[in-house]
Amino acid sequence: EYGMEKPRGYNVSFHYNPHVEYHHFGSSHPMKPWRLTLTKQLVLAYGLEYCMELYEPRPATFDELAIFHDREYLSFLSNVTPQNAKPDDQAYLAFGFGGDSNDCPVFDGLWNYVSIYSGASMNAAYNLLNKQSDVAINWSGGLHHAKKNLASGFCYINDIVLAIQLLLTQNQRVLYIDIDVHHGDGVEAAFESTDRVFTLSYHKFGIDRNGYPFFPGTGNINEMGPTDPANRGKGHSLNIPIDDGIDDDQYKWLFKTVTGAVIDKYNPTAIVLQSGADSLGGDRLGRFNLNIKAHGFCVETVKNYGRPLLLIGGGGYTPRNVARTWCHETAVCVGAELHNDLPTHIPYIQAFQGTENGGGILYPDLHNTKRHENLNTDVKVRKLVEQAMENLRYLEG
Ligand code: ZL4
Ligand code: CA
Ligand code: ZN
């Protein structure tokens, strides 16, 4: 931890409001805001706070959220409580709550929770706009499924869309990259009619044994946004559907090749990277076999293009590995290498100890911890890249 210095003229900022931690989706719900407590503890234990600027952003206001979301939806969201919720109410179902799915529960402090993570993404975007930061990080954001009038897949407010809207005030072209194991459908839909945002999502895609598609079921390789030639957004989405069990080398090559081609062709003036940690091996909901350093390779690759970068969280359902990954990626941003042995003075150190929890180290081997057989052959991965390159030809001429 010693001898690390902030490189002159290169600024990383960390946008975090600790009040986000105290919210609970329900005891067995996979989304655990508590993973952010673990992440923060690791970041502090490694001394990374001395290598970046820390911000404690205020919650976003109703009017700020209305830049993207419908006011009727926001009114509902700001007023609904577990006590007054009527689960068979028309509005309740229409806005994405309840139903057969408990994906988006109404819990205590819901409005507070959504305004906190959204405020942090907006604060991070402002830092990039006024050039206070080269990289701005918000691990509490990245809720990519929310639509303007619909809660979906654990997401109520789309902080990514709000942040991109801010970036668009001073950037002609913003590139959105999404390495969460789920398709970034909400962000893609929000900008489907503009050529000023290009969305690129890598995700698990396919039907499982029981006939259910992997959530949200969209994002096949042929989905490239609108098909109408008069629509400016045509060709400005690229989806990379991946099968179970992809390994480090395949993912790194796929990510580097495709992302590199998109950046070269689209030439964005700012980049937003959603770094959902459910693409790791051993994730409770994910299907991939990635190790922490392969996930971090994506952050490093994007950072090295030197464009203003907003780095945000997203999914991640094995909290100890979410914390490890986002701590590692914070270090990647400030250019620090971290010891594999975890500092011993971390609160909640037990969460990282014992064979099943990763043996007290930062980089446990996560390959095949959930025994997802790799269904991606090298030939299939190469074909996928060829198809992606073919799709990118829409960007020319
Ligand atoms: C749960 O145990 O695939 C929710 C959700 C709540 C608590 C107890 C209720 C039991 C797994 C998931 C009923 C659970 C019903 N509880 C879940 C089609 C589905 C309908 C809902 O990372 N059932 C829906 C959403 C995905 C579906 C993934 C990823 C977000 C992100 C960004 C969102 N929804 C089938 C599932 C549980 C639960 C256990 C669950 N939900 C797993 N996958 C889904 O991209 C943050
Ligand atoms: Ca994704
Ligand atoms: Zn996800």
Short mmCIF file of C-alpha atoms and ligand atoms in Angstrom, two decimals:
data_model
loop_
_atom_site.label_atom_id
_atom_site.label_comp_id
_atom_site.label_asym_id
_atom_site.label_seq_id
_atom_site.Cartn_x
_atom_site.Cartn_y
_atom_site.Cartn_z
CA GLU A 1 0.00 0.00 0.00
CA TYR A 2 2.95 2.32 0.47
CA GLY A 3 4.60 4.28 -2.28
CA MET A 4 1.40 4.59 -4.25
CA GLU A 5 1.00 8.05 -5.61
CA LYS A 6 -1.69 9.72 -7.58
CA PRO A 7 -0.23 10.27 -11.06
CA ARG A 8 -0.01 14.02 -11.69
CA GLY A 9 -2.86 15.31 -13.80
CA TYR A 10 -4.77 12.05 -13.75
CA ASN A 11 -7.78 12.17 -11.48
CA VAL A 12 -9.99 9.37 -10.27
CA SER A 13 -13.07 10.19 -8.20
CA PHE A 14 -15.16 7.86 -6.05
CA HIS A 15 -18.81 8.83 -5.62
CA TYR A 16 -20.45 7.10 -2.73
CA ASN A 17 -23.26 7.86 -0.30
CA PRO A 18 -23.07 5.29 2.53
CA HIS A 19 -26.81 5.58 3.26
CA VAL A 20 -27.41 3.30 0.28
CA GLU A 21 -26.14 0.38 2.39
CA TYR A 22 -29.01 0.40 4.86
CA HIS A 23 -31.68 -0.66 2.35
CA HIS A 24 -32.98 -4.21 2.05
CA PHE A 25 -34.92 -5.77 -0.82
CA GLY A 26 -36.03 -8.60 1.50
CA SER A 27 -34.10 -11.37 3.21
CA SER A 28 -33.92 -13.88 0.35
CA HIS A 29 -33.78 -11.37 -2.50
CA PRO A 30 -30.48 -11.75 -4.41
CA MET A 31 -29.81 -7.97 -4.62
CA LYS A 32 -27.92 -7.05 -1.43
CA PRO A 33 -26.97 -3.37 -1.05
CA TRP A 34 -24.75 -4.65 1.78
CA ARG A 35 -22.23 -5.77 -0.89
CA LEU A 36 -21.41 -2.06 -1.17
CA THR A 37 -20.39 -1.99 2.50
CA LEU A 38 -17.99 -4.86 1.81
CA THR A 39 -16.64 -3.10 -1.29
CA LYS A 40 -16.01 0.12 0.63
CA GLN A 41 -14.29 -1.78 3.45
CA LEU A 42 -11.86 -3.40 1.02
CA VAL A 43 -11.18 -0.14 -0.81
CA LEU A 44 -10.39 1.58 2.50
CA ALA A 45 -8.36 -1.34 3.90
CA TYR A 46 -6.04 -1.21 0.87
CA GLY A 47 -5.65 2.56 1.30
CA LEU A 48 -7.09 3.36 -2.11
CA GLU A 49 -8.85 6.45 -0.74
CA TYR A 50 -5.46 8.21 -0.75
CA CYS A 51 -5.21 7.71 -4.53
CA MET A 52 -8.49 9.38 -5.49
CA GLU A 53 -11.01 12.07 -4.55
CA LEU A 54 -13.91 10.92 -2.40
CA TYR A 55 -17.36 12.49 -2.84
CA GLU A 56 -20.49 11.94 -0.78
CA PRO A 57 -23.20 12.98 -3.24
CA ARG A 58 -26.68 14.14 -2.20
CA PRO A 59 -29.71 12.16 -3.35
CA ALA A 60 -31.13 13.15 -6.75
CA THR A 61 -34.37 15.14 -6.66
CA PHE A 62 -37.73 14.27 -8.22
CA ASP A 63 -37.16 16.87 -10.96
CA GLU A 64 -33.71 15.52 -11.75
CA LEU A 65 -35.10 12.00 -12.18
CA ALA A 66 -37.90 13.41 -14.38
CA ILE A 67 -35.29 14.28 -17.03
CA PHE A 68 -35.74 10.65 -18.12
CA HIS A 69 -38.61 9.11 -16.15
CA ASP A 70 -42.34 9.84 -16.46
CA ARG A 71 -43.70 12.01 -13.65
CA GLU A 72 -46.65 9.66 -13.01
CA TYR A 73 -44.22 6.80 -12.53
CA LEU A 74 -42.06 8.91 -10.21
CA SER A 75 -45.12 10.02 -8.19
CA PHE A 76 -46.05 6.39 -7.69
CA LEU A 77 -42.48 5.40 -6.80
CA SER A 78 -42.07 8.25 -4.34
CA ASN A 79 -45.32 7.49 -2.52
CA VAL A 80 -45.53 3.70 -2.43
CA THR A 81 -44.63 1.95 0.84
CA PRO A 82 -44.96 -1.65 2.05
CA GLN A 83 -47.87 -0.37 4.20
CA ASN A 84 -49.91 1.39 1.49
CA ALA A 85 -49.04 -0.89 -1.46
CA LYS A 86 -52.05 -2.58 -3.09
CA PRO A 87 -50.56 -5.52 -5.02
CA ASP A 88 -53.61 -5.94 -7.28
CA ASP A 89 -53.79 -2.22 -8.07
CA GLN A 90 -53.57 -1.43 -11.82
CA ALA A 91 -50.79 1.15 -11.41
CA TYR A 92 -48.80 -1.18 -9.17
CA LEU A 93 -48.70 -3.91 -11.82
CA ALA A 94 -48.38 -1.53 -14.78
CA PHE A 95 -45.29 0.09 -13.24
CA GLY A 96 -43.55 -3.29 -12.87
CA PHE A 97 -44.13 -4.07 -9.19
CA GLY A 98 -45.35 -7.34 -7.77
CA GLY A 99 -47.12 -9.72 -10.12
CA ASP A 100 -45.74 -13.25 -10.24
CA SER A 101 -42.29 -11.84 -9.90
CA ASN A 102 -40.69 -10.52 -6.77
CA ASP A 103 -37.91 -8.96 -8.81
CA CYS A 104 -38.89 -5.40 -7.87
CA PRO A 105 -40.32 -5.43 -4.35
CA VAL A 106 -41.63 -2.37 -2.55
CA PHE A 107 -39.44 -2.02 0.55
CA ASP A 108 -38.94 0.57 3.27
CA GLY A 109 -36.95 3.57 2.05
CA LEU A 110 -37.31 2.61 -1.63
CA TRP A 111 -37.47 6.23 -2.83
CA ASN A 112 -34.50 7.15 -0.68
CA TYR A 113 -32.54 4.22 -2.09
CA VAL A 114 -33.20 5.09 -5.74
CA SER A 115 -32.46 8.79 -5.26
CA ILE A 116 -29.16 7.97 -3.55
CA TYR A 117 -27.73 5.70 -6.23
CA SER A 118 -29.00 7.99 -8.99
CA GLY A 119 -27.57 11.07 -7.30
CA ALA A 120 -24.18 9.37 -7.20
CA SER A 121 -24.18 8.59 -10.95
CA MET A 122 -25.23 12.15 -11.78
CA ASN A 123 -22.58 13.59 -9.46
CA ALA A 124 -19.97 11.40 -11.17
CA ALA A 125 -21.14 12.57 -14.63
CA TYR A 126 -20.85 16.23 -13.53
CA ASN A 127 -17.28 15.57 -12.42
CA LEU A 128 -16.42 14.36 -15.91
CA LEU A 129 -18.22 17.32 -17.50
CA ASN A 130 -16.32 19.91 -15.51
CA LYS A 131 -13.08 17.97 -16.01
CA GLN A 132 -12.46 17.43 -12.31
CA SER A 133 -12.09 13.71 -13.06
CA ASP A 134 -10.71 11.52 -15.81
CA VAL A 135 -12.41 8.48 -14.30
CA ALA A 136 -15.47 8.81 -12.03
CA ILE A 137 -16.68 5.72 -10.15
CA ASN A 138 -20.10 4.90 -8.66
CA TRP A 139 -20.35 1.28 -7.54
CA SER A 140 -23.89 1.80 -6.21
CA GLY A 141 -25.32 2.53 -9.69
CA GLY A 142 -25.61 0.63 -12.95
CA LEU A 143 -29.32 -0.26 -12.79
CA HIS A 144 -29.63 -0.87 -16.52
CA HIS A 145 -33.09 -2.53 -16.83
CA ALA A 146 -35.29 0.38 -15.62
CA LYS A 147 -37.50 1.99 -18.29
CA LYS A 148 -38.99 5.49 -18.23
CA ASN A 149 -42.24 4.22 -16.73
CA LEU A 150 -41.36 0.70 -15.59
CA ALA A 151 -39.39 -1.05 -12.86
CA SER A 152 -37.68 -4.19 -14.13
CA GLY A 153 -35.09 -6.72 -12.97
CA PHE A 154 -34.17 -5.15 -9.58
CA CYS A 155 -33.98 -1.69 -11.26
CA TYR A 156 -36.40 1.17 -10.51
CA ILE A 157 -34.56 4.26 -11.77
CA ASN A 158 -32.12 4.12 -14.67
CA ASP A 159 -29.18 6.08 -13.28
CA ILE A 160 -27.13 5.21 -16.38
CA VAL A 161 -29.56 6.89 -18.75
CA LEU A 162 -29.64 9.97 -16.50
CA ALA A 163 -25.83 10.16 -16.40
CA ILE A 164 -25.55 9.72 -20.18
CA GLN A 165 -28.13 12.49 -20.68
CA LEU A 166 -25.87 14.79 -18.65
CA LEU A 167 -22.79 13.73 -20.63
CA LEU A 168 -24.65 14.48 -23.88
CA THR A 169 -24.85 18.18 -22.95
CA GLN A 170 -21.16 18.46 -23.81
CA ASN A 171 -20.33 15.29 -25.76
CA GLN A 172 -21.32 14.61 -29.35
CA ARG A 173 -20.91 10.82 -29.00
CA VAL A 174 -21.14 8.70 -25.83
CA LEU A 175 -20.29 4.99 -25.88
CA TYR A 176 -22.07 2.75 -23.37
CA ILE A 177 -20.45 -0.63 -22.62
CA ASP A 178 -22.13 -3.22 -20.39
CA ILE A 179 -20.34 -6.32 -19.03
CA ASP A 180 -23.09 -7.31 -16.57
CA VAL A 181 -24.16 -10.91 -17.37
CA HIS A 182 -27.62 -9.52 -18.27
CA HIS A 183 -28.53 -7.54 -21.39
CA GLY A 184 -28.49 -3.75 -20.84
CA ASP A 185 -31.96 -3.42 -22.37
CA GLY A 186 -33.13 -0.25 -20.58
CA VAL A 187 -30.18 1.83 -21.72
CA GLU A 188 -30.40 0.46 -25.25
CA ALA A 189 -34.13 1.29 -25.44
CA ALA A 190 -33.71 4.80 -24.03
CA PHE A 191 -31.29 5.81 -26.80
CA GLU A 192 -32.63 3.72 -29.65
CA SER A 193 -33.51 6.75 -31.76
CA THR A 194 -30.27 8.68 -31.54
CA ASP A 195 -26.86 8.25 -33.15
CA ARG A 196 -25.25 10.17 -30.28
CA VAL A 197 -25.18 7.11 -28.01
CA PHE A 198 -23.84 3.72 -29.06
CA THR A 199 -24.77 0.83 -26.75
CA LEU A 200 -22.66 -2.34 -26.55
CA SER A 201 -23.72 -5.17 -24.21
CA TYR A 202 -22.05 -8.50 -23.53
CA HIS A 203 -24.40 -10.99 -21.85
CA LYS A 204 -25.66 -14.51 -21.39
CA PHE A 205 -28.34 -15.20 -23.99
CA GLY A 206 -30.35 -18.38 -24.47
CA ILE A 207 -33.15 -20.65 -23.34
CA ASP A 208 -32.58 -22.92 -20.33
CA ARG A 209 -33.58 -26.56 -19.80
CA ASN A 210 -37.04 -25.55 -18.52
CA GLY A 211 -37.76 -23.45 -21.59
CA TYR A 212 -37.26 -20.05 -19.89
CA PRO A 213 -35.07 -17.44 -21.57
CA PHE A 214 -32.24 -15.98 -19.52
CA PHE A 215 -33.45 -12.58 -18.25
CA PRO A 216 -34.48 -10.28 -19.92
CA GLY A 217 -34.58 -12.48 -23.02
CA THR A 218 -33.42 -9.80 -25.47
CA GLY A 219 -30.00 -8.99 -26.96
CA ASN A 220 -29.37 -11.48 -29.72
CA ILE A 221 -26.61 -10.68 -32.24
CA ASN A 222 -29.12 -9.53 -34.88
CA GLU A 223 -30.66 -6.91 -32.54
CA MET A 224 -28.97 -3.70 -33.63
CA GLY A 225 -31.59 -1.14 -32.71
CA PRO A 226 -34.29 0.18 -35.05
CA THR A 227 -34.45 -1.24 -38.58
CA ASP A 228 -36.07 1.81 -40.22
CA PRO A 229 -33.33 3.43 -42.36
CA ALA A 230 -34.80 6.87 -41.53
CA ASN A 231 -34.12 6.27 -37.82
CA ARG A 232 -30.84 7.87 -36.76
CA GLY A 233 -30.36 5.16 -34.11
CA LYS A 234 -30.16 2.41 -36.72
CA GLY A 235 -27.02 0.33 -36.24
CA HIS A 236 -26.09 2.11 -33.00
CA SER A 237 -26.56 -0.92 -30.73
CA LEU A 238 -24.39 -4.00 -30.70
CA ASN A 239 -25.28 -7.09 -28.70
CA ILE A 240 -22.90 -9.94 -27.94
CA PRO A 241 -24.88 -13.04 -26.88
CA ILE A 242 -22.74 -15.52 -24.94
CA ASP A 243 -23.46 -19.06 -23.74
CA ASP A 244 -22.81 -20.59 -20.28
CA GLY A 245 -19.33 -21.08 -18.91
CA ILE A 246 -17.22 -18.67 -21.00
CA ASP A 247 -13.63 -18.59 -19.70
CA ASP A 248 -11.09 -15.80 -19.14
CA ASP A 249 -9.17 -16.10 -22.40
CA GLN A 250 -12.27 -16.26 -24.60
CA TYR A 251 -13.96 -13.32 -22.87
CA LYS A 252 -10.84 -11.15 -22.86
CA TRP A 253 -10.24 -11.74 -26.56
CA LEU A 254 -13.92 -11.17 -27.40
CA PHE A 255 -14.08 -7.99 -25.31
CA LYS A 256 -10.81 -6.50 -26.56
CA THR A 257 -11.52 -7.22 -30.22
CA VAL A 258 -15.13 -6.03 -30.34
CA THR A 259 -14.81 -3.07 -27.96
CA GLY A 260 -11.64 -1.94 -29.75
CA ALA A 261 -13.42 -2.02 -33.12
CA VAL A 262 -16.39 -0.06 -31.75
CA ILE A 263 -14.19 2.61 -30.18
CA ASP A 264 -12.11 2.95 -33.36
CA LYS A 265 -15.19 3.31 -35.57
CA TYR A 266 -17.51 5.33 -33.35
CA ASN A 267 -14.79 7.50 -31.79
CA PRO A 268 -16.73 8.45 -28.64
CA THR A 269 -15.77 11.56 -26.65
CA ALA A 270 -16.90 9.90 -23.39
CA ILE A 271 -17.42 6.30 -22.28
CA VAL A 272 -19.75 4.80 -19.66
CA LEU A 273 -18.82 1.29 -18.49
CA GLN A 274 -21.35 -0.74 -16.52
CA SER A 275 -19.21 -3.30 -14.71
CA GLY A 276 -21.82 -5.69 -13.31
CA ALA A 277 -20.03 -8.36 -11.28
CA ASP A 278 -22.55 -11.12 -11.99
CA SER A 279 -20.41 -12.11 -14.98
CA LEU A 280 -17.89 -13.62 -12.51
CA GLY A 281 -17.52 -17.34 -11.92
CA GLY A 282 -19.49 -18.48 -8.87
CA ASP A 283 -22.11 -15.74 -9.07
CA ARG A 284 -25.49 -16.72 -7.60
CA LEU A 285 -27.39 -15.67 -10.74
CA GLY A 286 -24.68 -15.65 -13.42
CA ARG A 287 -23.45 -18.44 -15.69
CA PHE A 288 -19.95 -17.40 -16.68
CA ASN A 289 -16.56 -18.61 -15.43
CA LEU A 290 -14.63 -15.35 -15.26
CA ASN A 291 -11.95 -14.59 -12.71
CA ILE A 292 -11.62 -11.19 -11.09
CA LYS A 293 -8.60 -10.17 -13.17
CA ALA A 294 -10.34 -11.06 -16.46
CA HIS A 295 -13.28 -8.87 -15.42
CA GLY A 296 -10.83 -6.13 -14.46
CA PHE A 297 -9.10 -6.51 -17.82
CA CYS A 298 -12.21 -5.00 -19.39
CA VAL A 299 -11.96 -1.93 -17.16
CA GLU A 300 -8.25 -1.59 -17.88
CA THR A 301 -8.77 -1.96 -21.64
CA VAL A 302 -11.43 0.77 -21.70
CA LYS A 303 -9.48 3.06 -19.36
CA ASN A 304 -6.41 2.83 -21.60
CA TYR A 305 -8.30 4.52 -24.45
CA GLY A 306 -7.94 7.68 -22.36
CA ARG A 307 -11.46 9.05 -22.86
CA PRO A 308 -13.45 10.49 -19.94
CA LEU A 309 -14.80 7.38 -18.22
CA LEU A 310 -17.81 6.84 -15.97
CA LEU A 311 -17.41 3.47 -14.24
CA ILE A 312 -20.53 2.11 -12.56
CA GLY A 313 -21.60 -1.09 -10.81
CA GLY A 314 -24.67 -3.16 -11.60
CA GLY A 315 -25.43 -6.80 -10.83
CA GLY A 316 -23.31 -9.03 -8.64
CA TYR A 317 -24.91 -11.59 -6.34
CA THR A 318 -22.06 -13.23 -4.46
CA PRO A 319 -21.23 -10.23 -2.25
CA ARG A 320 -17.65 -11.19 -1.26
CA ASN A 321 -16.64 -11.51 -4.93
CA VAL A 322 -18.47 -8.33 -5.91
CA ALA A 323 -16.42 -6.50 -3.28
CA ARG A 324 -13.16 -8.13 -4.44
CA THR A 325 -13.83 -7.25 -8.08
CA TRP A 326 -14.87 -3.65 -7.56
CA CYS A 327 -11.94 -3.08 -5.18
CA HIS A 328 -9.58 -4.52 -7.80
CA GLU A 329 -11.14 -2.34 -10.49
CA THR A 330 -10.83 0.76 -8.32
CA ALA A 331 -7.13 -0.10 -8.05
CA VAL A 332 -6.91 -0.57 -11.82
CA CYS A 333 -8.28 2.96 -12.27
CA VAL A 334 -5.73 4.58 -9.94
CA GLY A 335 -2.93 2.37 -11.32
CA ALA A 336 -2.21 0.45 -8.10
CA GLU A 337 -1.35 -3.22 -7.64
CA LEU A 338 -2.84 -4.89 -4.58
CA HIS A 339 -1.45 -7.65 -2.37
CA ASN A 340 -3.26 -10.95 -2.76
CA ASP A 341 -3.33 -11.38 1.04
CA LEU A 342 -6.21 -9.31 2.34
CA PRO A 343 -5.32 -6.75 5.01
CA THR A 344 -6.23 -8.39 8.34
CA HIS A 345 -7.88 -5.34 9.90
CA ILE A 346 -10.95 -5.35 7.62
CA PRO A 347 -14.36 -5.24 9.27
CA TYR A 348 -16.35 -8.28 8.10
CA ILE A 349 -13.09 -10.15 7.34
CA GLN A 350 -14.95 -13.43 8.04
CA ALA A 351 -16.91 -12.85 4.83
CA PHE A 352 -13.65 -13.46 2.92
CA GLN A 353 -12.20 -16.25 5.07
CA GLY A 354 -12.56 -20.03 4.95
CA THR A 355 -12.14 -22.19 1.86
CA GLU A 356 -15.71 -21.62 0.68
CA ASN A 357 -15.37 -17.82 0.99
CA GLY A 358 -12.09 -17.49 -0.89
CA GLY A 359 -9.44 -18.23 1.74
CA GLY A 360 -8.69 -14.68 2.94
CA ILE A 361 -7.21 -13.61 -0.39
CA LEU A 362 -8.20 -10.97 -2.93
CA TYR A 363 -7.92 -13.16 -6.02
CA PRO A 364 -9.36 -16.63 -5.37
CA ASP A 365 -9.77 -18.91 -8.38
CA LEU A 366 -13.42 -18.55 -9.44
CA HIS A 367 -13.20 -20.69 -12.55
CA ASN A 368 -15.86 -23.42 -12.38
CA THR A 369 -16.84 -22.69 -8.77
CA LYS A 370 -20.43 -23.27 -9.91
CA ARG A 371 -19.43 -25.95 -12.45
CA HIS A 372 -20.98 -24.30 -15.49
CA GLU A 373 -19.66 -26.31 -18.39
CA ASN A 374 -18.17 -24.08 -21.10
CA LEU A 375 -20.61 -24.25 -24.00
CA ASN A 376 -18.64 -21.63 -25.97
CA THR A 377 -16.15 -23.29 -28.30
CA ASP A 378 -13.32 -21.18 -29.68
CA VAL A 379 -14.85 -21.60 -33.13
CA LYS A 380 -18.18 -20.18 -31.88
CA VAL A 381 -16.44 -17.23 -30.23
CA ARG A 382 -14.54 -16.48 -33.45
CA LYS A 383 -17.81 -16.64 -35.46
CA LEU A 384 -19.41 -14.25 -32.94
CA VAL A 385 -16.62 -11.73 -33.46
CA GLU A 386 -16.95 -12.03 -37.24
CA GLN A 387 -20.70 -11.40 -36.99
CA ALA A 388 -20.12 -8.41 -34.69
CA MET A 389 -17.64 -6.92 -37.17
CA GLU A 390 -20.18 -7.47 -39.93
CA ASN A 391 -22.83 -5.62 -37.88
CA LEU A 392 -20.45 -2.71 -37.33
CA ARG A 393 -20.37 -2.04 -41.06
CA TYR A 394 -23.64 -0.10 -40.55
CA LEU A 395 -21.56 2.59 -38.90
CA GLU A 396 -19.70 3.34 -42.13
CA GLY A 397 -21.06 5.62 -44.83
C1 ZL4 B 1 -35.79 -13.27 -6.60
O1 ZL4 B 1 -35.42 -15.61 -3.84
O2 ZL4 B 1 -35.90 -14.13 -14.50
C2 ZL4 B 1 -36.63 -12.35 -5.97
C3 ZL4 B 1 -35.38 -13.07 -7.93
C4 ZL4 B 1 -37.05 -12.57 -4.67
C5 ZL4 B 1 -37.22 -13.81 -2.67
C6 ZL4 B 1 -38.39 -14.78 -2.56
C7 ZL4 B 1 -39.39 -14.75 -3.65
C8 ZL4 B 1 -39.45 -16.01 -4.45
C9 ZL4 B 1 -34.12 -15.10 -7.85
C10 ZL4 B 1 -34.57 -13.98 -8.56
C11 ZL4 B 1 -40.00 -15.81 -5.82
C12 ZL4 B 1 -38.91 -15.47 -6.81
C13 ZL4 B 1 -39.42 -15.33 -8.21
N1 ZL4 B 1 -36.68 -13.66 -4.01
C14 ZL4 B 1 -38.33 -14.94 -9.15
C15 ZL4 B 1 -38.86 -14.14 -14.74
C16 ZL4 B 1 -38.75 -14.31 -13.32
C17 ZL4 B 1 -39.89 -14.01 -12.42
C18 ZL4 B 1 -39.38 -13.84 -10.99
O3 ZL4 B 1 -28.04 -7.73 -12.57
N2 ZL4 B 1 -38.74 -15.06 -10.53
C19 ZL4 B 1 -38.06 -13.26 -13.98
C20 ZL4 B 1 -34.10 -10.70 -12.99
C21 ZL4 B 1 -34.52 -12.15 -13.14
C22 ZL4 B 1 -36.56 -13.25 -13.97
C23 ZL4 B 1 -32.62 -10.52 -13.01
C24 ZL4 B 1 -30.78 -8.81 -12.96
C25 ZL4 B 1 -30.42 -7.38 -12.64
C26 ZL4 B 1 -29.06 -6.95 -13.14
C27 ZL4 B 1 -28.78 -5.47 -12.85
C28 ZL4 B 1 -32.27 -9.07 -12.80
N3 ZL4 B 1 -35.95 -12.23 -13.35
C29 ZL4 B 1 -38.05 -15.56 -12.82
C30 ZL4 B 1 -37.59 -15.34 -11.39
C31 ZL4 B 1 -35.84 -14.57 -4.52
C32 ZL4 B 1 -35.37 -14.39 -5.90
C33 ZL4 B 1 -34.51 -15.31 -6.54
C34 ZL4 B 1 -34.19 -13.77 -9.93
N4 ZL4 B 1 -34.79 -12.91 -10.77
C35 ZL4 B 1 -33.15 -14.34 -10.64
N5 ZL4 B 1 -33.15 -13.83 -11.90
C36 ZL4 B 1 -34.16 -12.95 -11.95
O4 ZL4 B 1 -28.93 -7.09 -14.55
C37 ZL4 B 1 -28.80 -5.08 -11.43
CA CA B 2 -24.40 -6.95 -20.30
ZN ZN B 3 -27.05 -8.62 -14.07
#
